[in-house]
Structures are given as C-alpha cells and as structure tokens.
PDB file of C-alpha atoms in Angstrom:
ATOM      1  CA  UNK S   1     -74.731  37.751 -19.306  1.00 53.00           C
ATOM      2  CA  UNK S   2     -72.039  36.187 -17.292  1.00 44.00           C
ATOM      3  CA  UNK S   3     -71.973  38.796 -14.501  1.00 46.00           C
ATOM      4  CA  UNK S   4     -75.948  38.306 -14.098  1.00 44.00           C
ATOM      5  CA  UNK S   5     -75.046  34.650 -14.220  1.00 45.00           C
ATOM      6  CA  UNK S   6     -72.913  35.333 -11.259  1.00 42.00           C
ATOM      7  CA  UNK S   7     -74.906  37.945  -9.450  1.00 43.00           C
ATOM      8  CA  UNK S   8     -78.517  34.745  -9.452  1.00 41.00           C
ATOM      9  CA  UNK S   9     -75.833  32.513  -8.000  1.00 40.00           C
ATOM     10  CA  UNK S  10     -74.400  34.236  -5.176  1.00 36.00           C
ATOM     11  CA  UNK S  11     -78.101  35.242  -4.204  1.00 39.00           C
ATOM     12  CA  UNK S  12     -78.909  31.756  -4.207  1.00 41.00           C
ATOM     13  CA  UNK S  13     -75.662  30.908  -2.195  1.00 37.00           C
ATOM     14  CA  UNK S  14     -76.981  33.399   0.282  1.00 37.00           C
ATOM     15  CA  UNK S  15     -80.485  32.497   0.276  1.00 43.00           C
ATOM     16  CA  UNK S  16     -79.227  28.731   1.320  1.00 45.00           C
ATOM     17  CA  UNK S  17     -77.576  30.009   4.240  1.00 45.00           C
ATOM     18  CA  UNK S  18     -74.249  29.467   3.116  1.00 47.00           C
ATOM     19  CA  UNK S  19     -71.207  31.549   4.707  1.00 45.00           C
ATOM     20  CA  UNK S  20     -73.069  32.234   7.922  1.00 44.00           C
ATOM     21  CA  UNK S  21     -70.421  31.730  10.348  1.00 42.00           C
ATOM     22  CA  UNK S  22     -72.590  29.999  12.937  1.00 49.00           C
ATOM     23  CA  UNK S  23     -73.258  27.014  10.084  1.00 54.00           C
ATOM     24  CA  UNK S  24     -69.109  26.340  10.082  1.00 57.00           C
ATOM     25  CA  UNK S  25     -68.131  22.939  11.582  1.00 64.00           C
ATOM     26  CA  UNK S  26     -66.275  23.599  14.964  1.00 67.00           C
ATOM     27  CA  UNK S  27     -63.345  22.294  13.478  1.00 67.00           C
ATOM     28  CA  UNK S  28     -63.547  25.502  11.465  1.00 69.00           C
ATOM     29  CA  UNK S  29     -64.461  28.048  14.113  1.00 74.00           C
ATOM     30  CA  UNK S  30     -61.939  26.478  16.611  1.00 80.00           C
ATOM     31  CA  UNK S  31     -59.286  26.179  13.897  1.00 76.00           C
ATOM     32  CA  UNK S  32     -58.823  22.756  14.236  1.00 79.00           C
ATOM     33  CA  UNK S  33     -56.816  20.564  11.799  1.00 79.00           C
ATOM     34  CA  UNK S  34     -58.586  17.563  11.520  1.00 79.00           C
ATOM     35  CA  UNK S  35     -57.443  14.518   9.490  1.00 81.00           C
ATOM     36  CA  UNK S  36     -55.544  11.118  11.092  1.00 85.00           C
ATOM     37  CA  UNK S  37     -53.551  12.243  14.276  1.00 87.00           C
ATOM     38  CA  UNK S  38     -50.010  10.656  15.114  1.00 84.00           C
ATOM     39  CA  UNK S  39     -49.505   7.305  15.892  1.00 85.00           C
ATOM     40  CA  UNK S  40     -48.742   6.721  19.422  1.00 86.00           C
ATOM     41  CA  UNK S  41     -45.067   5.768  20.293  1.00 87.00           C
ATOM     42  CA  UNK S  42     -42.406   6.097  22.921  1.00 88.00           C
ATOM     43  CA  UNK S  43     -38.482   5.752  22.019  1.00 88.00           C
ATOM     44  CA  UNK S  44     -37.357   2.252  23.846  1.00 85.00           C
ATOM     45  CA  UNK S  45     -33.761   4.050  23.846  1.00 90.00           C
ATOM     46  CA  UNK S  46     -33.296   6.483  26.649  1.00 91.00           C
ATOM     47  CA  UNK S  47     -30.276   8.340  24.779  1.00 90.00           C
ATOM     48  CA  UNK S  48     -32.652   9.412  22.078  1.00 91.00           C
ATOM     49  CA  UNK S  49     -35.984   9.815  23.455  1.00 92.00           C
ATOM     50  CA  UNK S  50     -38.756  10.924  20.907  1.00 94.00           C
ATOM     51  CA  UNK S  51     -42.490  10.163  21.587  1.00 92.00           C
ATOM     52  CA  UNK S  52     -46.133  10.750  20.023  1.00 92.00           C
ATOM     53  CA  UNK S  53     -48.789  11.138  22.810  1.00 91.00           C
ATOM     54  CA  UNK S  54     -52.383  11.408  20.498  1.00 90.00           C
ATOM     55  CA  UNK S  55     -54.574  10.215  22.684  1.00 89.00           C
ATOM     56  CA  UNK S  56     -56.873   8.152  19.821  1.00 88.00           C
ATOM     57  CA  UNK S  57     -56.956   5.175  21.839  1.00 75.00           C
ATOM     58  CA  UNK S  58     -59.418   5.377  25.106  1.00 62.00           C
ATOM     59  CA  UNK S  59     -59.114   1.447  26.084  1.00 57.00           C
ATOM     60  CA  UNK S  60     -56.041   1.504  27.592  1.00 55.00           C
ATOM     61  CA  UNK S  61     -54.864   2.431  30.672  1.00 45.00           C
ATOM     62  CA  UNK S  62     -53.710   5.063  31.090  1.00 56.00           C
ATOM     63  CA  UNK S  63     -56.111   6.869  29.066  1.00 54.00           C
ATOM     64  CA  UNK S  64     -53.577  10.023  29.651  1.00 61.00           C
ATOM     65  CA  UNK S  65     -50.438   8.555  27.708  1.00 77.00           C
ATOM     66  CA  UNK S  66     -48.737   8.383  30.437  1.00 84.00           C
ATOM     67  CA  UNK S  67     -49.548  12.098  31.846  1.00 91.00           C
ATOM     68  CA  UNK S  68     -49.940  13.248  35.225  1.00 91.00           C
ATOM     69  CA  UNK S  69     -50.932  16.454  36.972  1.00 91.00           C
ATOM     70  CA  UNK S  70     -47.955  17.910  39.002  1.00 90.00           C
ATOM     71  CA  UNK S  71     -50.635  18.158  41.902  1.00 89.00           C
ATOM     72  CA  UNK S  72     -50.361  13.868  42.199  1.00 87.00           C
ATOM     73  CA  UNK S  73     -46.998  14.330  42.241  1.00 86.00           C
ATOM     74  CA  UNK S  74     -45.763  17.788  43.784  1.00 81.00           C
ATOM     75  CA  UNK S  75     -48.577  19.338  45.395  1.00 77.00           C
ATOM     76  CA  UNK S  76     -46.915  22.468  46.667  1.00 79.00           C
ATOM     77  CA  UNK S  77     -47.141  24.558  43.380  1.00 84.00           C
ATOM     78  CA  UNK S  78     -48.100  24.351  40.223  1.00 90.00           C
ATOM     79  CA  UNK S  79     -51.814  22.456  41.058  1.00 91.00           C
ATOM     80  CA  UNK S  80     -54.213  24.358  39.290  1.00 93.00           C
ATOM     81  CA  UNK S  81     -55.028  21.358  37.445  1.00 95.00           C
ATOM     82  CA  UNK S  82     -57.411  17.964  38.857  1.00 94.00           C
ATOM     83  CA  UNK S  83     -55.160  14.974  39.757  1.00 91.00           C
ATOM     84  CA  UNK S  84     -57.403  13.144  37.222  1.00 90.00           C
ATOM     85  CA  UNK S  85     -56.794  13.402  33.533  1.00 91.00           C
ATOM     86  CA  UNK S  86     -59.617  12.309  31.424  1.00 90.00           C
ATOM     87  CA  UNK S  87     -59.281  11.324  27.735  1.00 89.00           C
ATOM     88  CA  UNK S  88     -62.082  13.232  26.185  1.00 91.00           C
ATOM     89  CA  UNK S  89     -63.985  13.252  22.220  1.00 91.00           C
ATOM     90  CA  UNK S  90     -65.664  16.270  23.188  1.00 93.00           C
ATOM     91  CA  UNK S  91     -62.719  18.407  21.615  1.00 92.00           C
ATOM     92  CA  UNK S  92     -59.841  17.244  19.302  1.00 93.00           C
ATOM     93  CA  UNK S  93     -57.226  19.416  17.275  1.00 94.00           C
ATOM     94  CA  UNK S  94     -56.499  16.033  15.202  1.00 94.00           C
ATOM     95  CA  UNK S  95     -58.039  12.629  15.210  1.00 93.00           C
ATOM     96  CA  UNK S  96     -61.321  12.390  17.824  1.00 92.00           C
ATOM     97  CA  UNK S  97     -59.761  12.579  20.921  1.00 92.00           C
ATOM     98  CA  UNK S  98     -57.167  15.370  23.673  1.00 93.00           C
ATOM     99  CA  UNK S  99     -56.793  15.114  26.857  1.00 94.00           C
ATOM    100  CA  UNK S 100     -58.624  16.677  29.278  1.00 94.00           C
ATOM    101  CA  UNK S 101     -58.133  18.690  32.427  1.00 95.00           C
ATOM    102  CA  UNK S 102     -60.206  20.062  35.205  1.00 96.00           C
ATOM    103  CA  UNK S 103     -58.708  23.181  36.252  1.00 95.00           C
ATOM    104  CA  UNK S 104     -58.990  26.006  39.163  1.00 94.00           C
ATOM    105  CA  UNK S 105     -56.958  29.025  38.652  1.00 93.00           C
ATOM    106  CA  UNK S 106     -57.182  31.550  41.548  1.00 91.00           C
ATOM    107  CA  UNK S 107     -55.138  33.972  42.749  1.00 86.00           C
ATOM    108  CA  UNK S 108     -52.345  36.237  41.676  1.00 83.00           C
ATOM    109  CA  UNK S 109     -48.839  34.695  38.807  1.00 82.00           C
ATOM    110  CA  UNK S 110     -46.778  32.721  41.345  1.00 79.00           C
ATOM    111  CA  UNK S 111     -49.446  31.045  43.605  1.00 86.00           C
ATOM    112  CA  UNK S 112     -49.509  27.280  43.942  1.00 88.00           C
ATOM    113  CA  UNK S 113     -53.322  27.646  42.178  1.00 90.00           C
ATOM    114  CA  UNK S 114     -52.589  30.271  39.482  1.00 90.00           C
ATOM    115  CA  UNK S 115     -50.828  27.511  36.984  1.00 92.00           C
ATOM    116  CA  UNK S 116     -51.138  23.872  36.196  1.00 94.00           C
ATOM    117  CA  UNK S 117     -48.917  21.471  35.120  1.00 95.00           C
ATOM    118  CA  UNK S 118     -49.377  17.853  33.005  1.00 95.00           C
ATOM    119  CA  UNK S 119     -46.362  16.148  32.452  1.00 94.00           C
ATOM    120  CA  UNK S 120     -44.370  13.519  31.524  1.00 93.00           C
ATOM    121  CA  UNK S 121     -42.403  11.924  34.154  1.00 91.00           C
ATOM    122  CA  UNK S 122     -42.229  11.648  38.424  1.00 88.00           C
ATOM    123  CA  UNK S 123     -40.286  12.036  41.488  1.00 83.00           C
ATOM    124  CA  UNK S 124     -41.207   8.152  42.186  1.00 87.00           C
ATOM    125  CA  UNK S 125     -40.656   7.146  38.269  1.00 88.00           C
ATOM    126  CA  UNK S 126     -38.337   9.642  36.653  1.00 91.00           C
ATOM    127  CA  UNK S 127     -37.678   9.271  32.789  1.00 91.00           C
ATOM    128  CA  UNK S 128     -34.030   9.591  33.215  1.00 90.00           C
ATOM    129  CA  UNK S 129     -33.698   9.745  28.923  1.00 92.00           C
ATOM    130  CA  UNK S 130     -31.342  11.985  27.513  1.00 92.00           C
ATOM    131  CA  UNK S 131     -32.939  15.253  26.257  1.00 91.00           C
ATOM    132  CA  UNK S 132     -30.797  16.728  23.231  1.00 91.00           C
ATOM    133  CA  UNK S 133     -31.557  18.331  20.631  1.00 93.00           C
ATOM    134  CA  UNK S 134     -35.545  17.460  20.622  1.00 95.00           C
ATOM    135  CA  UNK S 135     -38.290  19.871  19.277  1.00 97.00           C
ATOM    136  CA  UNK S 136     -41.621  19.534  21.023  1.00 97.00           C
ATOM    137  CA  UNK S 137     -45.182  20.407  19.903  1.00 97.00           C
ATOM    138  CA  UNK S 138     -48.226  21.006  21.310  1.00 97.00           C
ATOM    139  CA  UNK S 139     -51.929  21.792  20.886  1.00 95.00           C
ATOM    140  CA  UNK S 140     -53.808  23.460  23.492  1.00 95.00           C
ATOM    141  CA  UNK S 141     -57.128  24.750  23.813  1.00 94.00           C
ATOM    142  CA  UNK S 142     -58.645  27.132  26.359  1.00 90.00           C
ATOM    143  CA  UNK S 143     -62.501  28.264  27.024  1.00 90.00           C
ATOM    144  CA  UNK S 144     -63.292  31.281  25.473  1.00 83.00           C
ATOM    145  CA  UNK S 145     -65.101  32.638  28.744  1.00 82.00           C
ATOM    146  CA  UNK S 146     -61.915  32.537  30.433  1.00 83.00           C
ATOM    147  CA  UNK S 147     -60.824  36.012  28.974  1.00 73.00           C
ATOM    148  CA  UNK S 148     -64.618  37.147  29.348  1.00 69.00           C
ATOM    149  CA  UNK S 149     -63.434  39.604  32.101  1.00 65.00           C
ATOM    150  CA  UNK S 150     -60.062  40.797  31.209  1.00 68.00           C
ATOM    151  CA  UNK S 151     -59.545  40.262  27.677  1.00 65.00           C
ATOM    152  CA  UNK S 152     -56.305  42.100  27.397  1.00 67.00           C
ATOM    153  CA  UNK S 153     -54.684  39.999  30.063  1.00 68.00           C
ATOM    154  CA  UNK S 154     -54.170  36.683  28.597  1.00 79.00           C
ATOM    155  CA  UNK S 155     -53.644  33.110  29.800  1.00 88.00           C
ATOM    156  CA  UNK S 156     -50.183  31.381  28.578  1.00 91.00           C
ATOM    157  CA  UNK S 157     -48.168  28.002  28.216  1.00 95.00           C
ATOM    158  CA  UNK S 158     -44.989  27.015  27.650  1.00 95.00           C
ATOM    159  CA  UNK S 159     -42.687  24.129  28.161  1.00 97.00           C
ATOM    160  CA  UNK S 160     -40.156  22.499  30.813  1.00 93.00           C
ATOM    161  CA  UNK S 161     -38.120  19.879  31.428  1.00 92.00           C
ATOM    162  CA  UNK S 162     -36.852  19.217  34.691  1.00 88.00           C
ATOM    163  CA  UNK S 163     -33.223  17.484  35.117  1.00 86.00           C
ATOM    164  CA  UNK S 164     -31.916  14.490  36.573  1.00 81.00           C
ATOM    165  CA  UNK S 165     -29.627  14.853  40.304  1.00 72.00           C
ATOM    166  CA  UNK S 166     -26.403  14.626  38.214  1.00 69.00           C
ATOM    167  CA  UNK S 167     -27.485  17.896  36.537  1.00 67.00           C
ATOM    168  CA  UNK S 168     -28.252  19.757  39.705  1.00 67.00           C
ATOM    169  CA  UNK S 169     -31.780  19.355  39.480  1.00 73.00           C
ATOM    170  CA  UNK S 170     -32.186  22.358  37.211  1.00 81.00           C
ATOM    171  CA  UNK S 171     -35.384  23.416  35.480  1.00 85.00           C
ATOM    172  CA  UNK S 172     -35.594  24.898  31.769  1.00 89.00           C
ATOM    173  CA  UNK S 173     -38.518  26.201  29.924  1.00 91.00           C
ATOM    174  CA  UNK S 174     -39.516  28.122  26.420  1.00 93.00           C
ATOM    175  CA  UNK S 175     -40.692  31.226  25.762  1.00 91.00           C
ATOM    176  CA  UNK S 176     -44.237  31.756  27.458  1.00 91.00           C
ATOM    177  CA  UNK S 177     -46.768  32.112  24.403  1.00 91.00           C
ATOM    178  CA  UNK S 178     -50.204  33.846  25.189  1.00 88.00           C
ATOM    179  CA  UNK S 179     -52.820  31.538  24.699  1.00 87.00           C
ATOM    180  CA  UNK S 180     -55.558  32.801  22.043  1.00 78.00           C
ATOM    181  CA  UNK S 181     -59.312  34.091  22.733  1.00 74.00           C
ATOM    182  CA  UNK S 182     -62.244  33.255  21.306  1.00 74.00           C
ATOM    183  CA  UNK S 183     -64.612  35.664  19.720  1.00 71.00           C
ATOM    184  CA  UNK S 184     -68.084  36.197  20.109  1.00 70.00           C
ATOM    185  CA  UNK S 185     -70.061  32.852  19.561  1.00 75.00           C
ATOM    186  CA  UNK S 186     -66.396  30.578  19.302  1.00 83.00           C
ATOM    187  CA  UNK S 187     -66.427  28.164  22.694  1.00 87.00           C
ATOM    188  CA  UNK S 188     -62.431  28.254  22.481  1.00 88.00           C
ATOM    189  CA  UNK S 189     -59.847  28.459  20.135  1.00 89.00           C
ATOM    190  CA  UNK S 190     -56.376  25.926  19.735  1.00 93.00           C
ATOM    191  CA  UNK S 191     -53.260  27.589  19.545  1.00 92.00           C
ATOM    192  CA  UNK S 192     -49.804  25.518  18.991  1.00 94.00           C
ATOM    193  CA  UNK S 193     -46.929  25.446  20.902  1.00 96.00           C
ATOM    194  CA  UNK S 194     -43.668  24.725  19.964  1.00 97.00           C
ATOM    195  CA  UNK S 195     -40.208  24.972  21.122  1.00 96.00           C
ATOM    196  CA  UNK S 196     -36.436  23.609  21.004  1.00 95.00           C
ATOM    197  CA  UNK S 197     -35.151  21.958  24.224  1.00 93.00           C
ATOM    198  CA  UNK S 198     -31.513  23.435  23.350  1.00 90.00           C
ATOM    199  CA  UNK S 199     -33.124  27.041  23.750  1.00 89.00           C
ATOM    200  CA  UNK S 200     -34.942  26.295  27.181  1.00 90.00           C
ATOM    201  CA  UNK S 201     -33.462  28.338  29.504  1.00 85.00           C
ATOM    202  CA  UNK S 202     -33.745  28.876  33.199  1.00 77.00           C
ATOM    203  CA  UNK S 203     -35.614  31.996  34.701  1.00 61.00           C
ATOM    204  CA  UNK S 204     -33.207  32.160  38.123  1.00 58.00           C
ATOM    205  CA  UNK S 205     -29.917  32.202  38.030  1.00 55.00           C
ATOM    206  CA  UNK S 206     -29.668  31.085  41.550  1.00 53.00           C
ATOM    207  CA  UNK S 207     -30.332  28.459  43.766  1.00 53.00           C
ATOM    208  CA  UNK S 208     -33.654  28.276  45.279  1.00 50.00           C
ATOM    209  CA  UNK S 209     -35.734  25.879  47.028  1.00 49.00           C
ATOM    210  CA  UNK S 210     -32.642  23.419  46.804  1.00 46.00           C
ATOM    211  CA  UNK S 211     -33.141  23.135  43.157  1.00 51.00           C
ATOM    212  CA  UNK S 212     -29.756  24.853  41.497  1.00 56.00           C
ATOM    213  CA  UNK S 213     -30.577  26.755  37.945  1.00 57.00           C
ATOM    214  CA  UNK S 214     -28.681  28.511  35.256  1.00 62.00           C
ATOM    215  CA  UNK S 215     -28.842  30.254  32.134  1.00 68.00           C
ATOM    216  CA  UNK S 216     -27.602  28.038  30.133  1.00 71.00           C
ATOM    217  CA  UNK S 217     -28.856  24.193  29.506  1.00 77.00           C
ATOM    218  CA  UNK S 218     -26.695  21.484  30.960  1.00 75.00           C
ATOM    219  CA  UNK S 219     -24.113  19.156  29.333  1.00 74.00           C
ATOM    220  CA  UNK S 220     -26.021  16.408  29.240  1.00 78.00           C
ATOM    221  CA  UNK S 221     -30.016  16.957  29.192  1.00 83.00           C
ATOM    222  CA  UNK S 222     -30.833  13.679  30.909  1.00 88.00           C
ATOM    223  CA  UNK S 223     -33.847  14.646  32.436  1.00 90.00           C
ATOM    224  CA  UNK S 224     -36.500  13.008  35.203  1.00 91.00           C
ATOM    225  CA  UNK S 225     -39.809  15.091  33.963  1.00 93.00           C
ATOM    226  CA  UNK S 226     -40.661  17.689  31.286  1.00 95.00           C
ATOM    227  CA  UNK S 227     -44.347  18.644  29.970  1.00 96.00           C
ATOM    228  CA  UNK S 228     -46.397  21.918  29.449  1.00 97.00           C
ATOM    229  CA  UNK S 229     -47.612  24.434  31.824  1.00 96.00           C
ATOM    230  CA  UNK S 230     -50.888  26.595  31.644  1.00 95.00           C
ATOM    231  CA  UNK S 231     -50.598  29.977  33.850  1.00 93.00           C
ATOM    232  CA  UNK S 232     -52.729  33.194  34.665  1.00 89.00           C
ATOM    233  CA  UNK S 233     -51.412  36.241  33.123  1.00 84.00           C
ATOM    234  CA  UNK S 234     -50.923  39.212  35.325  1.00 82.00           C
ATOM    235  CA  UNK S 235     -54.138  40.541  35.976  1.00 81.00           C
ATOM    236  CA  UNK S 236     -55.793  37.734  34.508  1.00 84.00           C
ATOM    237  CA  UNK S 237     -59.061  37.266  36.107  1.00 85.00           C
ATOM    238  CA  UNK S 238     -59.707  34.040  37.821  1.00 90.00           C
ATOM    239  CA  UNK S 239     -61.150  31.035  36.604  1.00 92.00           C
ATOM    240  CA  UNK S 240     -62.601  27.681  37.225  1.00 94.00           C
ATOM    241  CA  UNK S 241     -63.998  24.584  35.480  1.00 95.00           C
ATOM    242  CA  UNK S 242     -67.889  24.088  35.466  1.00 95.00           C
ATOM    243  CA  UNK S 243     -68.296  20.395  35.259  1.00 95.00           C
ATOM    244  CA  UNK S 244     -71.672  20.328  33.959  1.00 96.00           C
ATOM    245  CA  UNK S 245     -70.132  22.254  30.988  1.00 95.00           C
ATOM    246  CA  UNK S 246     -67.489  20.367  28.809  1.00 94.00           C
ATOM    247  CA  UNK S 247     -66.913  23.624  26.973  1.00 92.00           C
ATOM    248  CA  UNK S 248     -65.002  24.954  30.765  1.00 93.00           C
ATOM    249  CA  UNK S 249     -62.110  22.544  30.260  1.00 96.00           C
ATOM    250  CA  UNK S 250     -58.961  22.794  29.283  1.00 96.00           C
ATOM    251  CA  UNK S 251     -57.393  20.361  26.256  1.00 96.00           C
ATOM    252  CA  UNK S 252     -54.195  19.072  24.860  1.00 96.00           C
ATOM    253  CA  UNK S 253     -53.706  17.174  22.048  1.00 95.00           C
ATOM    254  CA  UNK S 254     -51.189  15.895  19.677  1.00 94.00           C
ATOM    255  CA  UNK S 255     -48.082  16.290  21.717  1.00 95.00           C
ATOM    256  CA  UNK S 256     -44.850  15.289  19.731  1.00 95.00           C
ATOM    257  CA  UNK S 257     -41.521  14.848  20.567  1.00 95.00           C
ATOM    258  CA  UNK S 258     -38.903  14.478  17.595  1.00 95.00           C
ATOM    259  CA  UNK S 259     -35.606  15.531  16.612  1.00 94.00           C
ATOM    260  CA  UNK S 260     -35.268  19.121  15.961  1.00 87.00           C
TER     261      UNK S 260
END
C-alpha cells in the first residue's frame, strides 16, 4: 500500500511540473549562493590590510568599491575590459548586486585585448598596505556563449598583486583556474576563486619592461595594486559584450580579503 502511496505521489509531482530543470530559480542553475552578502569594509591600518568589497550598496560613489579597469589606468595591456564599471542586480552570487564589466577579448594569450584586469589600487593612488599573509576570494561569472565555439579551450582568472618601488616593482599572481561553462539552456555559471598571497609567485624570473620579478615573494609585501584578471585561453575563440544583452557581461562579486 505504501509503495502505491508513493508511486500516485511522484506522478503527481511530475504532473505539476516539478524537477523540470528550466522551472529552477537562476540562483540554482547558475549555482549561486544566495543569502546576506559581506558587509562592506576596508582595514584603516595599512600593516594589516583586509577588506570586503560586496557591492550591496548602489548610492554611493563609487558604485565599484573602489575598482578600476587597468585600461583607466595602464592602457598598454591588460584592457580587455570598459574603463566603466557598473554595479549591476542583474546577476549576484550573494546579496542582489556584482559588479559589472563590459569586455572585448580579441586576439591571441598575450595581446593587450586578450585579458582584462579590475583592481584595487593605481599608479596615481597606490595602496601602499602591507600584503602578508592574506587569503583572497572571489566570485566570477562568465556568459555561457563565450565557450559556444571552442568549448575545450576555456577562459581563466587568477589573482595579482603588484608591489611597491622599494620591492622592485615586482608582480605575483595564483594559479590560473579555468573558468566554468554553462550547459545547454544555463546563461553562465559562477565559479570561485581563491588563493594565498604567500604562494603568488612570479611567472619571469627576469627583468622586463623595467619591472624586476622573481620566484619568490618579497620581504615585505607592501604593495601599490592587486585584483583579478580574466584571460583567453589558448585557442579560445574571441569574444565581445552585446550591450543590448545583460546576459554578455562579465561579473564579480563578493571579493574578500582576510587573514589566511
């Protein structure tokens, strides 16, 4: 009796529709957390800088938390991303709100327009905090349709911080992590970042470009810039924002800086 039981209810589960993927919240499809997001702070002390960067509140300025594009501040490389960052609701991995970027990838990995930067942090108004010891977390999502064409050759992200003049102006970053398609039906998916500052290590053991870099991180991490960078994958086709179409950009959201 109890199996029939069973067997009338999951037909009238079915019958109402329910499992159908396309009925899921986008939080679901996207895999979104959802819930409160962090509440926005920067450290006042410079020798212990920690931050939350949430993006909940859209009536201040800036609406970015503080984030730039790399291509208002070094527009050489690294500009595949608009000089204007938009706070946006139209996606959020916590809370209502991410930040939002225009971008225009093109070309082949090492191109000025094949990776985009946001970051924390200026040639003009360098953080100059102390770096140590931090963990850093991110949340980015990317359109599905940007793997529609090579779906084995993946978009990626990781971090960098950039250091101050005593350091040699040297530049560290994290492992690059390969950002995740959507599938069929899914506009984009979030995938987290995370990574250590003490295990951010240069790619160049050389000097280049007058910037000097090494393998290993510097005594002192005081740093003048760090934040995330987006890239094409080799072979990755190429890809650009439709603006009529808020499911073309990327987002960020709920970056954190804490001790590690």
């Amino acid at each position: 009796m109890k199996r029939i039981i069973t067997g009338l209810l999951v037909i009238f589960l079915i019958a109402l529709g329910c499992g159908k993927v396309k009925d899921y919240p986008t939080s679901a499809t996207e895999l979104s957390y959802g819930g409160a997001d962090c509440v926005d702070f920067v450290s006042a002390d410079p020798s212990n800088y920690t931050g939350c960067f949430s993006f909940e509140d859209d009536t201040t300025i800036p609406l970015a938390k503080g984030f730039i594009s790399d291509k208002a501040d070094s527009p050489a490389y690294d500009i595949s991303f608009d000089t204007t960052l938009e706070n946006s609701t139209v996606r959020a991995y916590k809370g209502t709100h991410s930040l939002r970027m225009k971008c225009t990838y093109v070309d082949s990995v090492g191109n000025s327009l094949a990776s985009g930067i946001i970051k924390q942090g200026s040639s003009i108004a360098p953080l100059n905090v102390n770096f140590e010891h931090k963990k850093i977390t991110a949340y980015v999502w990317i359109p599905g349709n940007m793997f529609a064409s090579t779906p084995n050759n993946s978009y990626g992200a990781n971090f960098f911080y950039a250091t101050m003049a005593a350091d040699g102006w040297r530049w560290y970053q994290s492992e690059w992590v390969n950002l995740s398609g959507a599938s069929n039906g899914v506009a984009g998916v979030w995938t987290k970042l995370s990574a250590y500052t003490d295990q951010m290590t240069t790619t160049n053991p050389a000097t280049s470009g007058g910037h000097t870099t090494g393998v290993n991180p510097p005594t002192t991490y005081t740093i003048k810039a760090w934040g995330i960078k987006i890239a094409k994958g080799d072979g990755t086709a190429d890809y650009s924002t439709d603006v009529s179409n808020p499911d073309t950009y990327v987002y960020v959201d709920a970056v954190t800086v804490e001790p590690q």
